[in-house]
JSON list of C-alpha atoms in Angstrom, two decimals:
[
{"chain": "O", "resi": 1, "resn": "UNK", "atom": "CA", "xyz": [-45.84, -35.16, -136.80]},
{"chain": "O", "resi": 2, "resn": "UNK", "atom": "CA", "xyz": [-43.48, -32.31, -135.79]},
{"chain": "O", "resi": 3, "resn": "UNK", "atom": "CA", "xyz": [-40.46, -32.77, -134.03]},
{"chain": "O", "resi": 4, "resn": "UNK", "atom": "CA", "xyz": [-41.48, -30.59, -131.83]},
{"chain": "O", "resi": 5, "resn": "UNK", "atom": "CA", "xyz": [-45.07, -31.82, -131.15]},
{"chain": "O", "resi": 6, "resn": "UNK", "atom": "CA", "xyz": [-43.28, -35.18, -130.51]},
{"chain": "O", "resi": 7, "resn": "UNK", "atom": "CA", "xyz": [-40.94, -33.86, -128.05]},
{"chain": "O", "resi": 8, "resn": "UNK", "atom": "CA", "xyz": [-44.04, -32.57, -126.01]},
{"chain": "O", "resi": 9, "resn": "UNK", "atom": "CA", "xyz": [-46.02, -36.01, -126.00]},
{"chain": "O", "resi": 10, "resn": "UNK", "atom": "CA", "xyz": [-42.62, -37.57, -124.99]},
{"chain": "O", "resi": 11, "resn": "UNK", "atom": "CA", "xyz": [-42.58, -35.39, -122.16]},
{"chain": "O", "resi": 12, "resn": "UNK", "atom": "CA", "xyz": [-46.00, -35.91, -120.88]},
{"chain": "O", "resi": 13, "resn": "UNK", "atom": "CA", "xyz": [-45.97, -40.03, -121.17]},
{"chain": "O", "resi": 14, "resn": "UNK", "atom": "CA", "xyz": [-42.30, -39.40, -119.37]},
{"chain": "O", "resi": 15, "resn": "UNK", "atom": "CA", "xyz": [-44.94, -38.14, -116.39]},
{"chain": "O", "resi": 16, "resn": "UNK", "atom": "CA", "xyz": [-47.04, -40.98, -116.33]},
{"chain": "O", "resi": 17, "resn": "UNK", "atom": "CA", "xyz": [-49.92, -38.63, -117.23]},
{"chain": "O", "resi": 18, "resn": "UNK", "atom": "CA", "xyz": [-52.01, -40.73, -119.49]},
{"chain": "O", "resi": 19, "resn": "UNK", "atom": "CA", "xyz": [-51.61, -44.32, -120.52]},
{"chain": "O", "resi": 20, "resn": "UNK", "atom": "CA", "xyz": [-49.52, -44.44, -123.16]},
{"chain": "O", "resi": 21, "resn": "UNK", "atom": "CA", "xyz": [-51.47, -44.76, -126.18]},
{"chain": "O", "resi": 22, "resn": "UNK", "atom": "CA", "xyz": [-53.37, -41.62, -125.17]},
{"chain": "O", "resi": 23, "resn": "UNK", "atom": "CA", "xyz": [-52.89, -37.91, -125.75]},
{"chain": "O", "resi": 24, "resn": "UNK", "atom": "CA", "xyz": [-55.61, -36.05, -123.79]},
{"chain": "O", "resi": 25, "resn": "UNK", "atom": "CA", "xyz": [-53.49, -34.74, -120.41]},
{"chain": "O", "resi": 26, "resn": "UNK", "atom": "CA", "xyz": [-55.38, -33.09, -117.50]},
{"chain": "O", "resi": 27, "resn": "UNK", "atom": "CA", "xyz": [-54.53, -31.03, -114.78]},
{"chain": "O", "resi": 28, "resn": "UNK", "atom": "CA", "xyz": [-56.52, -29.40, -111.70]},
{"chain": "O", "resi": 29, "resn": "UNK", "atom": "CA", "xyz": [-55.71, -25.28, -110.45]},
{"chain": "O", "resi": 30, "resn": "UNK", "atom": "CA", "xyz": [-55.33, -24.74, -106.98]},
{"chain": "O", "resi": 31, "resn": "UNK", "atom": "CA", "xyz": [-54.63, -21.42, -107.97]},
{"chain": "O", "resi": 32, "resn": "UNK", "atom": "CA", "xyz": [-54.50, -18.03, -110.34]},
{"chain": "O", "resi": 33, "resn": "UNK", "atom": "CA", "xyz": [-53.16, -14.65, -110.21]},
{"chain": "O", "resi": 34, "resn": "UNK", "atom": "CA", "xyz": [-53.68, -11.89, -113.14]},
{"chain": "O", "resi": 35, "resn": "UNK", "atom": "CA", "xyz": [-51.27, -9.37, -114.41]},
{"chain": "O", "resi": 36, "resn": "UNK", "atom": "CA", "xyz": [-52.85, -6.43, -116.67]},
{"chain": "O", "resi": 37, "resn": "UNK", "atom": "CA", "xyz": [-50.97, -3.65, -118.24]},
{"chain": "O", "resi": 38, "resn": "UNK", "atom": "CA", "xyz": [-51.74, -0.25, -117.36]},
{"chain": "O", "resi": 39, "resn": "UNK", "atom": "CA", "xyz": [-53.28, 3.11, -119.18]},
{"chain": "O", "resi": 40, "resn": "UNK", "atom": "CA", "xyz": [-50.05, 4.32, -119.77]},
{"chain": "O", "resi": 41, "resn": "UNK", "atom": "CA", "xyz": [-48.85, 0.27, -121.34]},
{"chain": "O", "resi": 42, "resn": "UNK", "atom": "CA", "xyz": [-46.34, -0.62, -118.32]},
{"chain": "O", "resi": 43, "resn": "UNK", "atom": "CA", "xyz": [-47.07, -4.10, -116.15]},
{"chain": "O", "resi": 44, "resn": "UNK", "atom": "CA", "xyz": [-49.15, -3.27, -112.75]},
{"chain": "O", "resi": 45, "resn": "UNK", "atom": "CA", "xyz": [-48.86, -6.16, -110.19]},
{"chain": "O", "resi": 46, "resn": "UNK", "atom": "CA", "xyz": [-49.33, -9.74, -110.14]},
{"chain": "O", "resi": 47, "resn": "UNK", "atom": "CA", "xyz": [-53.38, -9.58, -108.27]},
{"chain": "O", "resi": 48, "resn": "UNK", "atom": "CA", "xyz": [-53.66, -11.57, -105.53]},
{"chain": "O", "resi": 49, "resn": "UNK", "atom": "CA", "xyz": [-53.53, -15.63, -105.72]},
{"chain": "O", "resi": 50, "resn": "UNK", "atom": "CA", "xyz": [-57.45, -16.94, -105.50]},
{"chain": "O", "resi": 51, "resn": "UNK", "atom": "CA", "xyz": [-57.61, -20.28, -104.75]},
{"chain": "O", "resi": 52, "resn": "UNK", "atom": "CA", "xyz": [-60.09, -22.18, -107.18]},
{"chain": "O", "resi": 53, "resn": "UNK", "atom": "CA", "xyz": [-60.36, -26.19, -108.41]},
{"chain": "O", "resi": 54, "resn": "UNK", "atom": "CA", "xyz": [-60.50, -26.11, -112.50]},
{"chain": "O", "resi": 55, "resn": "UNK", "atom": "CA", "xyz": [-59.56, -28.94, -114.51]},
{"chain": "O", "resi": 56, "resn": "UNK", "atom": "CA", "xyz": [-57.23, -27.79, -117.62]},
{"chain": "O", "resi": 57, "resn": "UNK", "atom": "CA", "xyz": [-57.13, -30.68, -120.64]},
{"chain": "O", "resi": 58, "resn": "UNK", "atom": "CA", "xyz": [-54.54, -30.53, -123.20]},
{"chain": "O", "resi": 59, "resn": "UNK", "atom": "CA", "xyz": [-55.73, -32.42, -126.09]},
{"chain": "O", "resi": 60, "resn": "UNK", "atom": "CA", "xyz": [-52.76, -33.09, -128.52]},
{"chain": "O", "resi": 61, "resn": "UNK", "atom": "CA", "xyz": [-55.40, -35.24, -130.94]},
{"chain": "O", "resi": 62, "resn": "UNK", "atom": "CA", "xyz": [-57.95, -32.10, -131.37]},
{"chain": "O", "resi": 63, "resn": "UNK", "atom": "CA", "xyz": [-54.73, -29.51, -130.87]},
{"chain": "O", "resi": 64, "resn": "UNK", "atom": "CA", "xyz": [-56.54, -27.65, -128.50]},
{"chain": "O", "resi": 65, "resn": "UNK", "atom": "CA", "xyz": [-56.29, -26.82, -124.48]},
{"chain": "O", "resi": 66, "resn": "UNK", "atom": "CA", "xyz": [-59.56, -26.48, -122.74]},
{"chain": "O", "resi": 67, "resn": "UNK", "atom": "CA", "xyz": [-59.57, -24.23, -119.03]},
{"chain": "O", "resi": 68, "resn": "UNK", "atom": "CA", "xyz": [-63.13, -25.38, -117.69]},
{"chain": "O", "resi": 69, "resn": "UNK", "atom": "CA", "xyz": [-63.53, -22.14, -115.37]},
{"chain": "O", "resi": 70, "resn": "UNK", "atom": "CA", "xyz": [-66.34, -20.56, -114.63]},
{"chain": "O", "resi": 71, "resn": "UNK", "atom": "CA", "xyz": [-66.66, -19.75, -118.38]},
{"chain": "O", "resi": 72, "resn": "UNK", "atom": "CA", "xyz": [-64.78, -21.62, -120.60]},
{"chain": "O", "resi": 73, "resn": "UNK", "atom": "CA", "xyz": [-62.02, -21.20, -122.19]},
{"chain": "O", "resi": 74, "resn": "UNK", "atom": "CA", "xyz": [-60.67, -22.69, -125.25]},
{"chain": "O", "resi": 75, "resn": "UNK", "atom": "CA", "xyz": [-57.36, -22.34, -127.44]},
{"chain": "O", "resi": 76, "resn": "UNK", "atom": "CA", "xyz": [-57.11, -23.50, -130.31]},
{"chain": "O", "resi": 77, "resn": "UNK", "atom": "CA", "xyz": [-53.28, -24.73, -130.84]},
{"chain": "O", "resi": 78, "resn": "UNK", "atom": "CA", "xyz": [-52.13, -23.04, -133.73]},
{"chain": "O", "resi": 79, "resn": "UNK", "atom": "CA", "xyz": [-48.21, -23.71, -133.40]},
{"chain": "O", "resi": 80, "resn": "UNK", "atom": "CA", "xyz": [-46.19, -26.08, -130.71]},
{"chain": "O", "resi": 81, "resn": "UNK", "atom": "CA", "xyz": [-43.10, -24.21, -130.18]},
{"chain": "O", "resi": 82, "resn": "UNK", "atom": "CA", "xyz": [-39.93, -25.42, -129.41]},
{"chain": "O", "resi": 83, "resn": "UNK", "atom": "CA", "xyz": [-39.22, -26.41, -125.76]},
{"chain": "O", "resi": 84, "resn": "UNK", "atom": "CA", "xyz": [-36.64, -23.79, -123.74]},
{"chain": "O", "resi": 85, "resn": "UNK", "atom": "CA", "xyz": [-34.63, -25.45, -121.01]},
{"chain": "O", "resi": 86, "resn": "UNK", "atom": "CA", "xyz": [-32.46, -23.78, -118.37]},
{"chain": "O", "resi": 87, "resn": "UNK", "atom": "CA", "xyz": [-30.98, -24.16, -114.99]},
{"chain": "O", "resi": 88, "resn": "UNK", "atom": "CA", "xyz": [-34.52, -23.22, -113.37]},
{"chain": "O", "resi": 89, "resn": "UNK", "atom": "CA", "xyz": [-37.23, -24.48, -115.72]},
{"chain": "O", "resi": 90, "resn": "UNK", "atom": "CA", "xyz": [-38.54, -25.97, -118.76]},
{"chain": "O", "resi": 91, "resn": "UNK", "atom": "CA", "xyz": [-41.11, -24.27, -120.63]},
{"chain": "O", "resi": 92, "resn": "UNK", "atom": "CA", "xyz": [-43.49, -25.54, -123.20]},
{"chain": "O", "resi": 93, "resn": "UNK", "atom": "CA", "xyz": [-45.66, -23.26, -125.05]},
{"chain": "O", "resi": 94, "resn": "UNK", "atom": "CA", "xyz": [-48.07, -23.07, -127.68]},
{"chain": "O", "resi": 95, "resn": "UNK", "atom": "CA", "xyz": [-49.20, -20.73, -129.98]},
{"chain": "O", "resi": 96, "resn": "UNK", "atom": "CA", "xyz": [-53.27, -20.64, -129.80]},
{"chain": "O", "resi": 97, "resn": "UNK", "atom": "CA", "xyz": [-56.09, -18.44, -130.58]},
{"chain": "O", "resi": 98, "resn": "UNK", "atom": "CA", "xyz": [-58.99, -18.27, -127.65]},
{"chain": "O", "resi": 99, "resn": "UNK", "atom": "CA", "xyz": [-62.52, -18.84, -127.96]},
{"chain": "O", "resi": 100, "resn": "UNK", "atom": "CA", "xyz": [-63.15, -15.02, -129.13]},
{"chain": "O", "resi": 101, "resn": "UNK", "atom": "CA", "xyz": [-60.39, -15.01, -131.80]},
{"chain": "O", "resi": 102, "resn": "UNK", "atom": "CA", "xyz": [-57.58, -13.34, -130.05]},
{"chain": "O", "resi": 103, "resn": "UNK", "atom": "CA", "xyz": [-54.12, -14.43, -130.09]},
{"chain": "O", "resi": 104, "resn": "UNK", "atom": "CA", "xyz": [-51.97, -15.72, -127.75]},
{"chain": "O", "resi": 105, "resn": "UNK", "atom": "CA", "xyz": [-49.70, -17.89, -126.35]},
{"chain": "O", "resi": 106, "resn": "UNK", "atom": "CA", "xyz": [-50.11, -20.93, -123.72]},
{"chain": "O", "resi": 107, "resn": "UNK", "atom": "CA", "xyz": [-46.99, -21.94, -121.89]},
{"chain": "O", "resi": 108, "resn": "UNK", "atom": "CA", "xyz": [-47.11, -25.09, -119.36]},
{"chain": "O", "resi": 109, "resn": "UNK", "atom": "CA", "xyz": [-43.56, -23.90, -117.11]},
{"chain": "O", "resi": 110, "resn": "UNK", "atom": "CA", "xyz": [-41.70, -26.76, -114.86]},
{"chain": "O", "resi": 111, "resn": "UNK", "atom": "CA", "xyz": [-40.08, -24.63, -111.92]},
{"chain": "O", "resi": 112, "resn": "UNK", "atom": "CA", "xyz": [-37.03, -27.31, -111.55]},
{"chain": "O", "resi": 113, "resn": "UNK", "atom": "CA", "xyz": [-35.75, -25.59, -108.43]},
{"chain": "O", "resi": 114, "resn": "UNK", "atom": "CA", "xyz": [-38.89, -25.15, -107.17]},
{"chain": "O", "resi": 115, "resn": "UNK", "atom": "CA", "xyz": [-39.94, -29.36, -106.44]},
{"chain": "O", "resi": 116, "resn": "UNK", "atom": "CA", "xyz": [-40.73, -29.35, -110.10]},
{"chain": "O", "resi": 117, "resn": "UNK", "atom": "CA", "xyz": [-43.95, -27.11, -109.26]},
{"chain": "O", "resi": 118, "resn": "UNK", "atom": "CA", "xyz": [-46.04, -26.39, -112.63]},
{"chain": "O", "resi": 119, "resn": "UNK", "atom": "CA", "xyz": [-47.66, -22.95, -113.45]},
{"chain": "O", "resi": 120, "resn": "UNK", "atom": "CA", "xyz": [-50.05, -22.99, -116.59]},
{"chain": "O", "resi": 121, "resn": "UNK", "atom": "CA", "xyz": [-49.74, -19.51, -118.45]},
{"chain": "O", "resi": 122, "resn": "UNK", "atom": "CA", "xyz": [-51.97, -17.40, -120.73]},
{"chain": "O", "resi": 123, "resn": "UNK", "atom": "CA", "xyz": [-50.00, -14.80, -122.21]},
{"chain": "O", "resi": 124, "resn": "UNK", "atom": "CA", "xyz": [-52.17, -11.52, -124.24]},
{"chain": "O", "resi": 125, "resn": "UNK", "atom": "CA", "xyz": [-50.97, -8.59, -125.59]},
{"chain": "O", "resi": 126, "resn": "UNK", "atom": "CA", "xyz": [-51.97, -6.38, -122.60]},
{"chain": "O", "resi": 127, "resn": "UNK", "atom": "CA", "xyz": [-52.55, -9.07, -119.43]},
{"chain": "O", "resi": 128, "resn": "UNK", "atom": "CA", "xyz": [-51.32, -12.74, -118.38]},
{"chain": "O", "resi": 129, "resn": "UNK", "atom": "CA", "xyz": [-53.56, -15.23, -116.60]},
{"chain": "O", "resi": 130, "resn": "UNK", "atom": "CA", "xyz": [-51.11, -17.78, -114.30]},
{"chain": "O", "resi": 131, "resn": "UNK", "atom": "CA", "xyz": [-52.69, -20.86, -112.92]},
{"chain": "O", "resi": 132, "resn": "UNK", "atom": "CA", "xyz": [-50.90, -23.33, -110.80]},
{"chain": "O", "resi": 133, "resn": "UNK", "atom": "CA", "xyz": [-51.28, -26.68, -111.76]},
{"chain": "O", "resi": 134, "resn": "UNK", "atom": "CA", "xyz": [-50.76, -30.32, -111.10]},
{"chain": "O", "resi": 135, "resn": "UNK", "atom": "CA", "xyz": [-50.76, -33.45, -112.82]},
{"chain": "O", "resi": 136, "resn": "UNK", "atom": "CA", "xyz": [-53.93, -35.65, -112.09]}
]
């Protein structure tokens, strides 16, 4: 087991997610915004927040995260990074591949400042999907 992916199941039994001999965490949305990169490559604007109920797993066991939207959406963990910590937030993020073969890279942020709110992020080459999240 990776330091790493240790560090990450650590931090999730810390939060009372799961019982402790478990390693499939869940989370509900009440939210998600979309940033896309324009014609010429530069960022546009964050859209609008829509308000929607999805349940997000993160299965350690199977390495993979599961976004049970209106059409699925699975990512295959491919790397567990190492976690970032600053004054603001702690950030844990995976490298994964979707359900089409693309690349990219999950990242579960803790805004510390912000009543330890969590914001679920799908980061592509040319858009980012944010969801905010909570534990369930």
């Amino acid at each position: 087991m990776t330091k790493t992916k240790l560090y990450i199941i650590l931090f999730f039994l810390g939060l009372g997610l799961q019982q402790s001999y478990s390693q499939n965490y869940k989370f509900k949305t009440s939210g998600f915004s979309v940033l896309e990169k324009n014609e010429k490559g530069k960022w546009g604007k964050w859209s609008d927040l829509d308000l929607v109920n999805i349940l997000i797993s993160l299965d350690t066991n199977k390495d993979r995260i599961v976004i049970y939207s209106q059409i699925i959406q699975l990512f295959e963990i491919i790397d567990y990074q190492a976690t970032e910590e600053n004054d603001t937030d702690i950030v844990y993020s995976f490298t994964c591949k979707d359900n089409n073969g693309e690349d990219c890279t999950v990242s579960i942020i803790t805004r510390k400042k912000q009543d330890n709110r969590k914001q679920l992020y799908v980061n592509y080459e040319n858009r980012i999907i944010v969801y905010n999240i909570f534990n369930m």
